[in-house]
Every structure is written in C-alpha cells, then in structure tokens.
Amino acid sequence: MATSREQILDTAEELFGNHGYRATSLQQVAERCEFSVGALYQFFSGKEELLRGVMERRGLVQLAEMRRAAEGGDLLALVDTIVAFHRRYPAFGRLSARVYSAGSDAPAGYHLFEANYRTAMDLYASVIVSGQQRGVIRAGNPQALARLLSSMVTAYHRVDPELVGSGPTLTEPEFRQIVARAFAA
C-alpha cells in the first residue's frame, strides 16, 4: 500500500512539475500509475490533497536540509543547499517555482503551503541577520531581504541549465556571484 502511495506521489510530482497543476488531471496521474482514478481516491480525496501530499513530502525534507545549512550562518551555503535539492528533485523544483510564483498555477487552497514558505523565509532571515551582525551582509530589513533572496532562488530554477536544458541559462557559479554581490555589505 505504501509503495502505491509513493508511486502516486512520484507521478503527480513529475506531472505537476512538468505540466502544471491545472494542466494535470487525476486521470493522467492514474493512467501513468496504471491505476483507475477510483484507486487514487483510496489515497487522496482529490487533486488538491494530492498536490498537498506532494508539496509536504518534499517540502519537509527540504526544510530540514535548509535548517542544517542555516545553522552555519552562511548565505551561499543555504542557497547551494536549495539549488542542490531542486537538482536532486527537478520536478519538485519546477513545481515549487510554479506554486510560489506570482500568478501561481496552484489552487486557491495553496495557503496550505504557506507555513512552509514562512519557515523558509524565517531561515533566510536568520542567516541574513547573522551575516549583518558579522558585517558581511548588507544592512536592510531581514524579512524583505529574505523575500528578495527567495525570489532570486526561485528565478534561478527557471534558468538553471541542469533543470531547463535549453533556452537562456545561468551557471551556478554565475548565480552565486550575483547573490554574493547583491547581499554583500
């Protein structure tokens, strides 16, 4: 039973990440899993709960990795952790970029993920405060700078050559340099 649930979550993550929440149907998820749509309802009450399951499963792991990286107080180490996580789970990276972007593809109930977003912003802000206290990060409101950093990381997922394959890209060293310069004291 657990394997079936994981298979459904893996498939939904891939489809939501590659095609968007609205463009993906439960029928498509079921077909890819070789289940009936009715079988999906044994695990999830609907598409929104399935999205919540996908976001929670990877989101909690990502937050744990971010917490460990934030302990060192190094902004670039935190950024590297997030980039590496999304490279390890590229469909989740694309899905996150869709869910947390302006004009989001997520359902109206995406507020379900706001707790994770707030936690991530608090982690960014704590690293920023630490850097400000050490004189290595520019002055400014830590929460505002955290949102700016989050937006930069989200935008990078759209130009990361390991995630997008073609089109305009930016290497990780180039991105790190942009972040370092933007936040330098």
C-alpha atoms as a PDB file:
ATOM      1  CA  MET A   1       0.000   0.000   0.000  1.00  0.00           C
ATOM      2  CA  ALA A   2       2.789   2.454   0.898  1.00  0.00           C
ATOM      3  CA  THR A   3       4.505   1.707  -2.408  1.00  0.00           C
ATOM      4  CA  SER A   4       1.334   2.606  -4.307  1.00  0.00           C
ATOM      5  CA  ARG A   5       1.020   5.900  -2.406  1.00  0.00           C
ATOM      6  CA  GLU A   6       4.666   6.720  -3.136  1.00  0.00           C
ATOM      7  CA  GLN A   7       4.171   5.821  -6.802  1.00  0.00           C
ATOM      8  CA  ILE A   8       1.186   8.170  -6.985  1.00  0.00           C
ATOM      9  CA  LEU A   9       3.143  10.974  -5.282  1.00  0.00           C
ATOM     10  CA  ASP A  10       6.150  10.460  -7.576  1.00  0.00           C
ATOM     11  CA  THR A  11       3.942  10.513 -10.660  1.00  0.00           C
ATOM     12  CA  ALA A  12       1.943  13.544  -9.541  1.00  0.00           C
ATOM     13  CA  GLU A  13       5.157  15.410  -8.690  1.00  0.00           C
ATOM     14  CA  GLU A  14       6.501  14.742 -12.172  1.00  0.00           C
ATOM     15  CA  LEU A  15       3.283  15.711 -13.959  1.00  0.00           C
ATOM     16  CA  PHE A  16       2.549  18.786 -11.813  1.00  0.00           C
ATOM     17  CA  GLY A  17       6.169  19.905 -12.143  1.00  0.00           C
ATOM     18  CA  ASN A  18       6.380  19.385 -15.887  1.00  0.00           C
ATOM     19  CA  HIS A  19       2.892  20.447 -16.978  1.00  0.00           C
ATOM     20  CA  GLY A  20       1.446  22.473 -14.100  1.00  0.00           C
ATOM     21  CA  TYR A  21      -1.239  21.752 -11.552  1.00  0.00           C
ATOM     22  CA  ARG A  22      -4.157  22.956 -13.647  1.00  0.00           C
ATOM     23  CA  ALA A  23      -2.978  21.153 -16.798  1.00  0.00           C
ATOM     24  CA  THR A  24      -2.650  17.819 -14.994  1.00  0.00           C
ATOM     25  CA  SER A  25      -5.722  15.683 -14.370  1.00  0.00           C
ATOM     26  CA  LEU A  26      -6.242  12.856 -11.922  1.00  0.00           C
ATOM     27  CA  GLN A  27      -6.947  10.728 -14.994  1.00  0.00           C
ATOM     28  CA  GLN A  28      -3.414  11.405 -16.273  1.00  0.00           C
ATOM     29  CA  VAL A  29      -1.899  10.528 -12.892  1.00  0.00           C
ATOM     30  CA  ALA A  30      -3.948   7.321 -12.730  1.00  0.00           C
ATOM     31  CA  GLU A  31      -3.048   6.292 -16.286  1.00  0.00           C
ATOM     32  CA  ARG A  32       0.670   6.856 -15.686  1.00  0.00           C
ATOM     33  CA  CYS A  33       0.447   4.734 -12.497  1.00  0.00           C
ATOM     34  CA  GLU A  34      -1.650   2.120 -14.311  1.00  0.00           C
ATOM     35  CA  PHE A  35      -4.430   2.566 -11.734  1.00  0.00           C
ATOM     36  CA  SER A  36      -8.033   3.524 -12.076  1.00  0.00           C
ATOM     37  CA  VAL A  37      -9.000   7.022 -10.960  1.00  0.00           C
ATOM     38  CA  GLY A  38     -11.063   5.327  -8.262  1.00  0.00           C
ATOM     39  CA  ALA A  39      -7.897   3.718  -6.889  1.00  0.00           C
ATOM     40  CA  LEU A  40      -6.377   7.191  -6.417  1.00  0.00           C
ATOM     41  CA  TYR A  41      -9.285   8.085  -4.154  1.00  0.00           C
ATOM     42  CA  GLN A  42      -8.202   5.328  -1.763  1.00  0.00           C
ATOM     43  CA  PHE A  43      -5.165   7.505  -1.009  1.00  0.00           C
ATOM     44  CA  PHE A  44      -6.254  11.087  -1.708  1.00  0.00           C
ATOM     45  CA  SER A  45      -9.632  12.815  -1.533  1.00  0.00           C
ATOM     46  CA  GLY A  46      -8.910  14.784  -4.694  1.00  0.00           C
ATOM     47  CA  LYS A  47      -6.387  16.647  -6.770  1.00  0.00           C
ATOM     48  CA  GLU A  48      -5.792  19.387  -4.192  1.00  0.00           C
ATOM     49  CA  GLU A  49      -4.992  16.843  -1.478  1.00  0.00           C
ATOM     50  CA  LEU A  50      -2.663  15.093  -3.912  1.00  0.00           C
ATOM     51  CA  LEU A  51      -0.824  18.377  -4.519  1.00  0.00           C
ATOM     52  CA  ARG A  52      -0.640  18.939  -0.763  1.00  0.00           C
ATOM     53  CA  GLY A  53       0.847  15.449  -0.354  1.00  0.00           C
ATOM     54  CA  VAL A  54       3.497  16.127  -2.995  1.00  0.00           C
ATOM     55  CA  MET A  55       4.430  19.502  -1.502  1.00  0.00           C
ATOM     56  CA  GLU A  56       4.526  18.234   2.077  1.00  0.00           C
ATOM     57  CA  ARG A  57       6.589  15.152   1.292  1.00  0.00           C
ATOM     58  CA  ARG A  58       9.448  17.009  -0.370  1.00  0.00           C
ATOM     59  CA  GLY A  59       8.887  20.321   1.411  1.00  0.00           C
ATOM     60  CA  LEU A  60       9.516  18.880   4.864  1.00  0.00           C
ATOM     61  CA  VAL A  61      12.751  17.251   3.715  1.00  0.00           C
ATOM     62  CA  GLN A  62      13.844  20.474   2.027  1.00  0.00           C
ATOM     63  CA  LEU A  63      13.146  22.492   5.185  1.00  0.00           C
ATOM     64  CA  ALA A  64      15.187  20.039   7.265  1.00  0.00           C
ATOM     65  CA  GLU A  65      18.122  20.432   4.868  1.00  0.00           C
ATOM     66  CA  MET A  66      17.708  24.211   4.913  1.00  0.00           C
ATOM     67  CA  ARG A  67      17.745  24.223   8.739  1.00  0.00           C
ATOM     68  CA  ARG A  68      21.034  22.325   8.781  1.00  0.00           C
ATOM     69  CA  ALA A  69      22.552  24.697   6.217  1.00  0.00           C
ATOM     70  CA  ALA A  70      21.264  27.775   8.076  1.00  0.00           C
ATOM     71  CA  GLU A  71      22.997  26.710  11.291  1.00  0.00           C
ATOM     72  CA  GLY A  72      26.337  27.751   9.814  1.00  0.00           C
ATOM     73  CA  GLY A  73      25.063  31.260   9.058  1.00  0.00           C
ATOM     74  CA  ASP A  74      26.491  31.151   5.515  1.00  0.00           C
ATOM     75  CA  LEU A  75      24.071  32.599   2.969  1.00  0.00           C
ATOM     76  CA  LEU A  76      25.715  30.943  -0.038  1.00  0.00           C
ATOM     77  CA  ALA A  77      25.741  27.553   1.716  1.00  0.00           C
ATOM     78  CA  LEU A  78      21.987  27.921   2.223  1.00  0.00           C
ATOM     79  CA  VAL A  79      21.490  28.858  -1.433  1.00  0.00           C
ATOM     80  CA  ASP A  80      23.678  25.917  -2.519  1.00  0.00           C
ATOM     81  CA  THR A  81      21.553  23.562  -0.404  1.00  0.00           C
ATOM     82  CA  ILE A  82      18.345  24.695  -2.083  1.00  0.00           C
ATOM     83  CA  VAL A  83      19.813  24.538  -5.590  1.00  0.00           C
ATOM     84  CA  ALA A  84      21.173  21.032  -4.904  1.00  0.00           C
ATOM     85  CA  PHE A  85      17.824  19.872  -3.504  1.00  0.00           C
ATOM     86  CA  HIS A  86      15.950  21.050  -6.578  1.00  0.00           C
ATOM     87  CA  ARG A  87      18.508  19.424  -8.834  1.00  0.00           C
ATOM     88  CA  ARG A  88      18.017  16.158  -6.939  1.00  0.00           C
ATOM     89  CA  TYR A  89      14.234  16.516  -7.337  1.00  0.00           C
ATOM     90  CA  PRO A  90      13.860  18.584 -10.531  1.00  0.00           C
ATOM     91  CA  ALA A  91      10.108  18.098 -10.927  1.00  0.00           C
ATOM     92  CA  PHE A  92       9.633  19.333  -7.356  1.00  0.00           C
ATOM     93  CA  GLY A  93      11.869  22.319  -8.143  1.00  0.00           C
ATOM     94  CA  ARG A  94       9.717  23.220 -11.139  1.00  0.00           C
ATOM     95  CA  LEU A  95       6.540  22.653  -9.131  1.00  0.00           C
ATOM     96  CA  SER A  96       7.789  24.851  -6.282  1.00  0.00           C
ATOM     97  CA  ALA A  97       8.643  27.605  -8.734  1.00  0.00           C
ATOM     98  CA  ARG A  98       5.101  27.373 -10.117  1.00  0.00           C
ATOM     99  CA  VAL A  99       3.382  27.278  -6.708  1.00  0.00           C
ATOM    100  CA  TYR A 100       5.334  30.125  -5.121  1.00  0.00           C
ATOM    101  CA  SER A 101       5.463  32.446  -8.157  1.00  0.00           C
ATOM    102  CA  ALA A 102       3.237  35.409  -8.888  1.00  0.00           C
ATOM    103  CA  GLY A 103       0.267  34.270 -10.958  1.00  0.00           C
ATOM    104  CA  SER A 104       0.638  30.850  -9.381  1.00  0.00           C
ATOM    105  CA  ASP A 105      -0.637  27.734 -11.071  1.00  0.00           C
ATOM    106  CA  ALA A 106      -1.632  26.340  -7.655  1.00  0.00           C
ATOM    107  CA  PRO A 107      -5.224  26.012  -6.498  1.00  0.00           C
ATOM    108  CA  ALA A 108      -6.866  28.643  -4.340  1.00  0.00           C
ATOM    109  CA  GLY A 109      -6.056  26.429  -1.354  1.00  0.00           C
ATOM    110  CA  TYR A 110      -2.329  26.892  -1.817  1.00  0.00           C
ATOM    111  CA  HIS A 111      -2.346  28.664   1.546  1.00  0.00           C
ATOM    112  CA  LEU A 112      -1.816  25.124   2.821  1.00  0.00           C
ATOM    113  CA  PHE A 113       1.849  25.555   1.901  1.00  0.00           C
ATOM    114  CA  GLU A 114       2.241  28.975   3.494  1.00  0.00           C
ATOM    115  CA  ALA A 115       3.566  27.543   6.756  1.00  0.00           C
ATOM    116  CA  ASN A 116       6.492  26.001   4.860  1.00  0.00           C
ATOM    117  CA  TYR A 117       7.029  29.274   2.998  1.00  0.00           C
ATOM    118  CA  ARG A 118       7.070  31.266   6.256  1.00  0.00           C
ATOM    119  CA  THR A 119       9.517  28.797   7.788  1.00  0.00           C
ATOM    120  CA  ALA A 120      11.798  29.125   4.759  1.00  0.00           C
ATOM    121  CA  MET A 121      11.604  32.933   4.965  1.00  0.00           C
ATOM    122  CA  ASP A 122      12.483  32.793   8.663  1.00  0.00           C
ATOM    123  CA  LEU A 123      15.505  30.611   7.871  1.00  0.00           C
ATOM    124  CA  TYR A 124      16.675  33.023   5.180  1.00  0.00           C
ATOM    125  CA  ALA A 125      16.131  35.959   7.540  1.00  0.00           C
ATOM    126  CA  SER A 126      18.058  34.302  10.383  1.00  0.00           C
ATOM    127  CA  VAL A 127      21.071  33.772   8.112  1.00  0.00           C
ATOM    128  CA  ILE A 128      20.776  37.366   6.888  1.00  0.00           C
ATOM    129  CA  VAL A 129      20.668  38.709  10.469  1.00  0.00           C
ATOM    130  CA  SER A 130      23.699  36.594  11.348  1.00  0.00           C
ATOM    131  CA  GLY A 131      25.579  37.964   8.349  1.00  0.00           C
ATOM    132  CA  GLN A 132      24.535  41.526   9.156  1.00  0.00           C
ATOM    133  CA  GLN A 133      25.818  41.121  12.705  1.00  0.00           C
ATOM    134  CA  ARG A 134      29.162  39.861  11.357  1.00  0.00           C
ATOM    135  CA  GLY A 135      29.277  42.734   8.848  1.00  0.00           C
ATOM    136  CA  VAL A 136      29.255  40.507   5.753  1.00  0.00           C
ATOM    137  CA  ILE A 137      25.654  41.092   4.603  1.00  0.00           C
ATOM    138  CA  ARG A 138      24.261  44.474   3.667  1.00  0.00           C
ATOM    139  CA  ALA A 139      22.037  46.426   6.012  1.00  0.00           C
ATOM    140  CA  GLY A 140      18.313  46.239   5.431  1.00  0.00           C
ATOM    141  CA  ASN A 141      15.147  44.661   6.706  1.00  0.00           C
ATOM    142  CA  PRO A 142      15.977  40.938   7.056  1.00  0.00           C
ATOM    143  CA  GLN A 143      12.442  39.818   6.122  1.00  0.00           C
ATOM    144  CA  ALA A 144      12.433  41.964   2.978  1.00  0.00           C
ATOM    145  CA  LEU A 145      15.901  40.725   2.028  1.00  0.00           C
ATOM    146  CA  ALA A 146      14.746  37.146   2.695  1.00  0.00           C
ATOM    147  CA  ARG A 147      11.885  37.563   0.227  1.00  0.00           C
ATOM    148  CA  LEU A 148      14.241  39.045  -2.329  1.00  0.00           C
ATOM    149  CA  LEU A 149      16.641  36.122  -1.900  1.00  0.00           C
ATOM    150  CA  SER A 150      13.794  33.620  -2.174  1.00  0.00           C
ATOM    151  CA  SER A 151      12.652  35.259  -5.405  1.00  0.00           C
ATOM    152  CA  MET A 152      16.191  35.085  -6.779  1.00  0.00           C
ATOM    153  CA  VAL A 153      16.467  31.377  -5.955  1.00  0.00           C
ATOM    154  CA  THR A 154      13.040  30.678  -7.471  1.00  0.00           C
ATOM    155  CA  ALA A 155      14.000  32.610 -10.607  1.00  0.00           C
ATOM    156  CA  TYR A 156      17.254  30.662 -10.836  1.00  0.00           C
ATOM    157  CA  HIS A 157      15.302  27.401 -11.095  1.00  0.00           C
ATOM    158  CA  ARG A 158      13.939  28.725 -14.386  1.00  0.00           C
ATOM    159  CA  VAL A 159      17.424  29.319 -15.853  1.00  0.00           C
ATOM    160  CA  ASP A 160      19.449  26.551 -14.168  1.00  0.00           C
ATOM    161  CA  PRO A 161      20.992  24.596 -17.071  1.00  0.00           C
ATOM    162  CA  GLU A 162      20.613  21.332 -15.128  1.00  0.00           C
ATOM    163  CA  LEU A 163      16.853  21.876 -14.854  1.00  0.00           C
ATOM    164  CA  VAL A 164      15.784  23.628 -18.049  1.00  0.00           C
ATOM    165  CA  GLY A 165      18.011  22.027 -20.662  1.00  0.00           C
ATOM    166  CA  SER A 166      17.626  24.738 -23.302  1.00  0.00           C
ATOM    167  CA  GLY A 167      16.858  28.406 -23.589  1.00  0.00           C
ATOM    168  CA  PRO A 168      18.507  31.141 -21.570  1.00  0.00           C
ATOM    169  CA  THR A 169      20.621  29.706 -18.759  1.00  0.00           C
ATOM    170  CA  LEU A 170      22.897  30.905 -15.985  1.00  0.00           C
ATOM    171  CA  THR A 171      25.588  28.728 -14.448  1.00  0.00           C
ATOM    172  CA  GLU A 172      25.624  28.082 -10.727  1.00  0.00           C
ATOM    173  CA  PRO A 173      28.907  29.999 -10.240  1.00  0.00           C
ATOM    174  CA  GLU A 174      27.371  32.985 -12.065  1.00  0.00           C
ATOM    175  CA  PHE A 175      24.276  32.785  -9.867  1.00  0.00           C
ATOM    176  CA  ARG A 176      26.353  32.510  -6.674  1.00  0.00           C
ATOM    177  CA  GLN A 177      28.302  35.606  -7.732  1.00  0.00           C
ATOM    178  CA  ILE A 178      25.081  37.557  -8.321  1.00  0.00           C
ATOM    179  CA  VAL A 179      23.751  36.568  -4.884  1.00  0.00           C
ATOM    180  CA  ALA A 180      27.071  37.347  -3.187  1.00  0.00           C
ATOM    181  CA  ARG A 181      27.230  40.801  -4.774  1.00  0.00           C
ATOM    182  CA  ALA A 182      23.571  41.586  -4.135  1.00  0.00           C
ATOM    183  CA  PHE A 183      23.862  40.819  -0.425  1.00  0.00           C
ATOM    184  CA  ALA A 184      27.446  41.928   0.287  1.00  0.00           C
ATOM    185  CA  ALA A 185      27.940  44.559   2.976  1.00  0.00           C
END
